[in-house]
Amino acid sequence: MNLVGVKMRQILLLTKNFHLDNDWETKFENLGYEVFCSSMLVDRILIAGDTSFFSLFKIVVLSESITDEEVAQISSFIKKKERTNHLSNY
């Protein structure tokens, strides 16, 4: 198969345990996705509230290794950023 000119679809897989999510990464890759797997970015979101890198990906997957409380916190940062971006468009 010739992949020249084919744009890879990119997924950001946020995890706290690479070993647990290795199967997911492989499954996404087999479906033709380019997978970026990071635990450092989870900490960056939780500590600094930085979600700016989300705009680089069409799909962001949160691993089951991230606690429900951390998912809620990440979601609140995303919602806050969406409200800020929406207001700045006026």
Tab-separated table of N, CA and C in Angstrom:
chain	number	residue	atom	x	y	z
A	1	MET	N	0.848	-1.176	0.000
A	1	MET	CA	0.000	0.000	0.000
A	1	MET	C	0.894	1.240	0.000
A	2	ASN	N	0.586	2.185	-0.841
A	2	ASN	CA	1.345	3.423	-0.942
A	2	ASN	C	0.709	4.478	-0.049
A	3	LEU	N	1.434	4.937	0.965
A	3	LEU	CA	0.896	5.908	1.914
A	3	LEU	C	1.347	7.337	1.630
A	4	VAL	N	2.003	7.551	0.488
A	4	VAL	CA	2.439	8.890	0.138
A	4	VAL	C	1.213	9.758	-0.095
A	5	GLY	N	1.155	10.886	0.573
A	5	GLY	CA	0.044	11.807	0.414
A	5	GLY	C	-1.146	11.492	1.309
A	6	VAL	N	-1.082	10.382	2.036
A	6	VAL	CA	-2.169	10.026	2.940
A	6	VAL	C	-1.925	10.717	4.280
A	7	LYS	N	-2.923	11.443	4.729
A	7	LYS	CA	-2.805	12.155	5.999
A	7	LYS	C	-3.197	11.210	7.132
A	8	MET	N	-2.296	11.034	8.079
A	8	MET	CA	-2.578	10.163	9.219
A	8	MET	C	-3.558	10.858	10.159
A	9	ARG	N	-4.489	10.087	10.666
A	9	ARG	CA	-5.406	10.591	11.681
A	9	ARG	C	-4.717	10.407	13.023
A	10	GLN	N	-4.774	11.425	13.849
A	10	GLN	CA	-4.016	11.409	15.093
A	10	GLN	C	-4.922	11.330	16.311
A	11	ILE	N	-4.495	10.503	17.266
A	11	ILE	CA	-5.196	10.336	18.527
A	11	ILE	C	-4.219	10.637	19.650
A	12	LEU	N	-4.702	11.384	20.640
A	12	LEU	CA	-3.947	11.571	21.867
A	12	LEU	C	-4.559	10.632	22.896
A	13	LEU	N	-3.760	9.702	23.400
A	13	LEU	CA	-4.203	8.756	24.417
A	13	LEU	C	-3.563	9.160	25.741
A	14	LEU	N	-4.381	9.699	26.623
A	14	LEU	CA	-3.895	10.125	27.938
A	14	LEU	C	-4.024	8.955	28.904
A	15	THR	N	-2.933	8.612	29.561
A	15	THR	CA	-2.898	7.441	30.423
A	15	THR	C	-2.015	7.681	31.640
A	16	LYS	N	-2.211	6.883	32.648
A	16	LYS	CA	-1.323	6.870	33.804
A	16	LYS	C	-0.513	5.578	33.831
A	17	ASN	N	-0.820	4.642	32.905
A	17	ASN	CA	-0.161	3.346	32.892
A	17	ASN	C	-0.016	2.863	31.454
A	18	PHE	N	1.186	3.031	30.886
A	18	PHE	CA	1.428	2.649	29.494
A	18	PHE	C	1.193	1.159	29.255
A	19	HIS	N	1.572	0.336	30.218
A	19	HIS	CA	1.441	-1.111	30.052
A	19	HIS	C	-0.029	-1.523	29.933
A	20	LEU	N	-0.876	-0.886	30.684
A	20	LEU	CA	-2.305	-1.175	30.651
A	20	LEU	C	-2.921	-0.807	29.307
A	21	ASP	N	-2.427	0.256	28.684
A	21	ASP	CA	-3.035	0.789	27.460
A	21	ASP	C	-2.295	0.421	26.182
A	22	ASN	N	-1.307	-0.434	26.292
A	22	ASN	CA	-0.551	-0.849	25.110
A	22	ASN	C	-1.449	-1.520	24.082
A	23	ASP	N	-2.413	-2.320	24.526
A	23	ASP	CA	-3.340	-2.974	23.592
A	23	ASP	C	-4.190	-1.952	22.844
A	24	TRP	N	-4.664	-0.919	23.558
A	24	TRP	CA	-5.463	0.129	22.906
A	24	TRP	C	-4.640	0.848	21.858
A	25	GLU	N	-3.398	1.167	22.213
A	25	GLU	CA	-2.522	1.857	21.264
A	25	GLU	C	-2.359	1.023	19.992
A	26	THR	N	-2.115	-0.267	20.160
A	26	THR	CA	-1.957	-1.171	19.013
A	26	THR	C	-3.235	-1.249	18.180
A	27	LYS	N	-4.388	-1.334	18.836
A	27	LYS	CA	-5.665	-1.406	18.111
A	27	LYS	C	-5.908	-0.141	17.286
A	28	PHE	N	-5.634	1.026	17.881
A	28	PHE	CA	-5.796	2.281	17.144
A	28	PHE	C	-4.854	2.327	15.944
A	29	GLU	N	-3.609	1.900	16.152
A	29	GLU	CA	-2.634	1.903	15.063
A	29	GLU	C	-3.070	0.964	13.941
A	30	ASN	N	-3.628	-0.188	14.291
A	30	ASN	CA	-4.114	-1.133	13.279
A	30	ASN	C	-5.278	-0.552	12.478
A	31	LEU	N	-5.983	0.412	13.055
A	31	LEU	CA	-7.078	1.086	12.351
A	31	LEU	C	-6.593	2.281	11.529
A	32	GLY	N	-5.272	2.509	11.531
A	32	GLY	CA	-4.703	3.564	10.715
A	32	GLY	C	-4.487	4.889	11.424
A	33	TYR	N	-4.557	4.878	12.745
A	33	TYR	CA	-4.334	6.105	13.508
A	33	TYR	C	-2.881	6.213	13.941
A	34	GLU	N	-2.406	7.425	14.016
A	34	GLU	CA	-1.120	7.718	14.616
A	34	GLU	C	-1.425	8.059	16.080
A	35	VAL	N	-0.849	7.306	17.009
A	35	VAL	CA	-1.216	7.427	18.414
A	35	VAL	C	-0.082	8.077	19.205
A	36	PHE	N	-0.436	9.134	19.936
A	36	PHE	CA	0.482	9.769	20.873
A	36	PHE	C	-0.016	9.406	22.264
A	37	CYS	N	0.811	8.703	23.013
A	37	CYS	CA	0.420	8.215	24.327
A	37	CYS	C	1.252	8.966	25.367
A	38	SER	N	0.580	9.580	26.352
A	38	SER	CA	1.308	10.408	27.301
A	38	SER	C	0.708	10.340	28.698
A	39	SER	N	1.576	10.208	29.671
A	39	SER	CA	1.167	10.350	31.071
A	39	SER	C	1.586	11.730	31.581
A	40	MET	N	2.648	12.272	31.012
A	40	MET	CA	3.132	13.590	31.410
A	40	MET	C	2.071	14.667	31.169
A	41	LEU	N	1.336	14.548	30.070
A	41	LEU	CA	0.319	15.545	29.758
A	41	LEU	C	-0.849	15.483	30.731
A	42	VAL	N	-1.127	14.299	31.288
A	42	VAL	CA	-2.169	14.190	32.317
A	42	VAL	C	-1.787	15.068	33.496
A	43	ASP	N	-0.548	14.944	33.942
A	43	ASP	CA	-0.075	15.767	35.056
A	43	ASP	C	-0.086	17.244	34.704
A	44	ARG	N	0.266	17.553	33.473
A	44	ARG	CA	0.286	18.954	33.028
A	44	ARG	C	-1.114	19.570	33.098
A	45	ILE	N	-2.114	18.775	32.731
A	45	ILE	CA	-3.500	19.260	32.812
A	45	ILE	C	-3.905	19.439	34.266
A	46	LEU	N	-3.658	18.400	35.076
A	46	LEU	CA	-4.119	18.405	36.460
A	46	LEU	C	-3.418	19.460	37.316
A	47	ILE	N	-2.145	19.699	37.057
A	47	ILE	CA	-1.378	20.653	37.866
A	47	ILE	C	-1.543	22.083	37.364
A	48	ALA	N	-1.440	22.264	36.051
A	48	ALA	CA	-1.437	23.620	35.492
A	48	ALA	C	-2.726	23.988	34.761
A	49	GLY	N	-3.619	23.015	34.560
A	49	GLY	CA	-4.844	23.308	33.819
A	49	GLY	C	-4.606	23.569	32.345
A	50	ASP	N	-3.466	23.118	31.828
A	50	ASP	CA	-3.085	23.385	30.440
A	50	ASP	C	-3.688	22.346	29.502
A	51	THR	N	-4.645	22.753	28.711
A	51	THR	CA	-5.249	21.875	27.703
A	51	THR	C	-4.981	22.393	26.292
A	52	SER	N	-4.027	23.288	26.150
A	52	SER	CA	-3.769	23.925	24.855
A	52	SER	C	-3.391	22.926	23.762
A	53	PHE	N	-2.756	21.839	24.132
A	53	PHE	CA	-2.312	20.854	23.151
A	53	PHE	C	-3.466	20.032	22.583
A	54	PHE	N	-4.657	20.089	23.200
A	54	PHE	CA	-5.808	19.361	22.674
A	54	PHE	C	-6.135	19.794	21.257
A	55	SER	N	-5.875	21.041	20.927
A	55	SER	CA	-6.206	21.546	19.597
A	55	SER	C	-5.379	20.871	18.500
A	56	LEU	N	-4.325	20.164	18.860
A	56	LEU	CA	-3.483	19.479	17.887
A	56	LEU	C	-4.066	18.133	17.464
A	57	PHE	N	-5.094	17.675	18.171
A	57	PHE	CA	-5.649	16.345	17.927
A	57	PHE	C	-7.146	16.420	17.675
A	58	LYS	N	-7.618	15.612	16.748
A	58	LYS	CA	-9.058	15.529	16.502
A	58	LYS	C	-9.719	14.650	17.553
A	59	ILE	N	-8.959	13.686	18.087
A	59	ILE	CA	-9.502	12.734	19.057
A	59	ILE	C	-8.593	12.683	20.274
A	60	VAL	N	-9.192	12.800	21.456
A	60	VAL	CA	-8.464	12.641	22.719
A	60	VAL	C	-9.179	11.539	23.491
A	61	VAL	N	-8.416	10.507	23.879
A	61	VAL	CA	-8.961	9.370	24.610
A	61	VAL	C	-8.387	9.390	26.018
A	62	LEU	N	-9.270	9.271	27.003
A	62	LEU	CA	-8.839	9.196	28.398
A	62	LEU	C	-8.880	7.742	28.836
A	63	SER	N	-7.764	7.256	29.311
A	63	SER	CA	-7.629	5.868	29.727
A	63	SER	C	-8.394	5.582	31.010
A	64	GLU	N	-8.735	4.319	31.195
A	64	GLU	CA	-9.347	3.882	32.445
A	64	GLU	C	-8.375	3.991	33.614
A	65	SER	N	-7.100	4.162	33.326
A	65	SER	CA	-6.101	4.309	34.398
A	65	SER	C	-6.175	5.687	35.057
A	66	ILE	N	-6.929	6.596	34.464
A	66	ILE	CA	-7.151	7.921	35.043
A	66	ILE	C	-8.405	7.824	35.909
A	67	THR	N	-8.317	8.285	37.141
A	67	THR	CA	-9.438	8.153	38.069
A	67	THR	C	-10.626	9.006	37.636
A	68	ASP	N	-11.800	8.654	38.154
A	68	ASP	CA	-13.008	9.425	37.850
A	68	ASP	C	-12.862	10.874	38.288
A	69	GLU	N	-12.226	11.088	39.425
A	69	GLU	CA	-12.012	12.454	39.925
A	69	GLU	C	-11.108	13.246	38.983
A	70	GLU	N	-10.065	12.585	38.471
A	70	GLU	CA	-9.160	13.256	37.534
A	70	GLU	C	-9.864	13.553	36.214
A	71	VAL	N	-10.702	12.639	35.761
A	71	VAL	CA	-11.477	12.868	34.532
A	71	VAL	C	-12.400	14.068	34.719
A	72	ALA	N	-13.043	14.157	35.883
A	72	ALA	CA	-13.932	15.295	36.167
A	72	ALA	C	-13.137	16.599	36.164
A	73	GLN	N	-11.946	16.562	36.735
A	73	GLN	CA	-11.107	17.761	36.779
A	73	GLN	C	-10.664	18.153	35.368
A	74	ILE	N	-10.255	17.181	34.578
A	74	ILE	CA	-9.845	17.453	33.190
A	74	ILE	C	-11.026	18.032	32.410
A	75	SER	N	-12.201	17.446	32.588
A	75	SER	CA	-13.407	17.942	31.906
A	75	SER	C	-13.712	19.385	32.277
A	76	SER	N	-13.534	19.711	33.561
A	76	SER	CA	-13.819	21.082	33.985
A	76	SER	C	-12.843	22.069	33.345
A	77	PHE	N	-11.585	21.672	33.185
A	77	PHE	CA	-10.617	22.548	32.510
A	77	PHE	C	-11.000	22.743	31.043
A	78	ILE	N	-11.460	21.682	30.397
A	78	ILE	CA	-11.861	21.771	28.995
A	78	ILE	C	-13.074	22.685	28.854
A	79	LYS	N	-14.078	22.496	29.705
A	79	LYS	CA	-15.275	23.336	29.655
A	79	LYS	C	-14.936	24.795	29.914
A	80	LYS	N	-14.052	25.036	30.875
A	80	LYS	CA	-13.636	26.404	31.190
A	80	LYS	C	-12.956	27.036	29.979
A	81	LYS	N	-12.094	26.274	29.310
A	81	LYS	CA	-11.406	26.790	28.131
A	81	LYS	C	-12.399	27.068	27.004
A	82	GLU	N	-13.388	26.188	26.826
A	82	GLU	CA	-14.399	26.406	25.786
A	82	GLU	C	-15.188	27.674	26.048
A	83	ARG	N	-15.559	27.920	27.308
A	83	ARG	CA	-16.293	29.149	27.646
A	83	ARG	C	-15.426	30.369	27.378
A	84	THR	N	-14.157	30.302	27.739
A	84	THR	CA	-13.237	31.420	27.518
A	84	THR	C	-13.069	31.677	26.013
A	85	ASN	N	-12.900	30.611	25.233
A	85	ASN	CA	-12.760	30.778	23.779
A	85	ASN	C	-14.024	31.323	23.163
A	86	HIS	N	-15.170	30.877	23.652
A	86	HIS	CA	-16.442	31.366	23.124
A	86	HIS	C	-16.608	32.852	23.406
A	87	LEU	N	-16.260	33.281	24.611
A	87	LEU	CA	-16.388	34.687	24.960
A	87	LEU	C	-15.395	35.555	24.207
A	88	SER	N	-14.216	35.019	23.926
A	88	SER	CA	-13.200	35.823	23.234
A	88	SER	C	-13.532	36.014	21.768
A	89	ASN	N	-14.497	35.254	21.239
A	89	ASN	CA	-14.890	35.417	19.842
A	89	ASN	C	-15.819	36.591	19.616
A	90	TYR	N	-16.243	37.247	20.691
A	90	TYR	CA	-17.144	38.404	20.564
A	90	TYR	C	-16.391	39.694	20.591
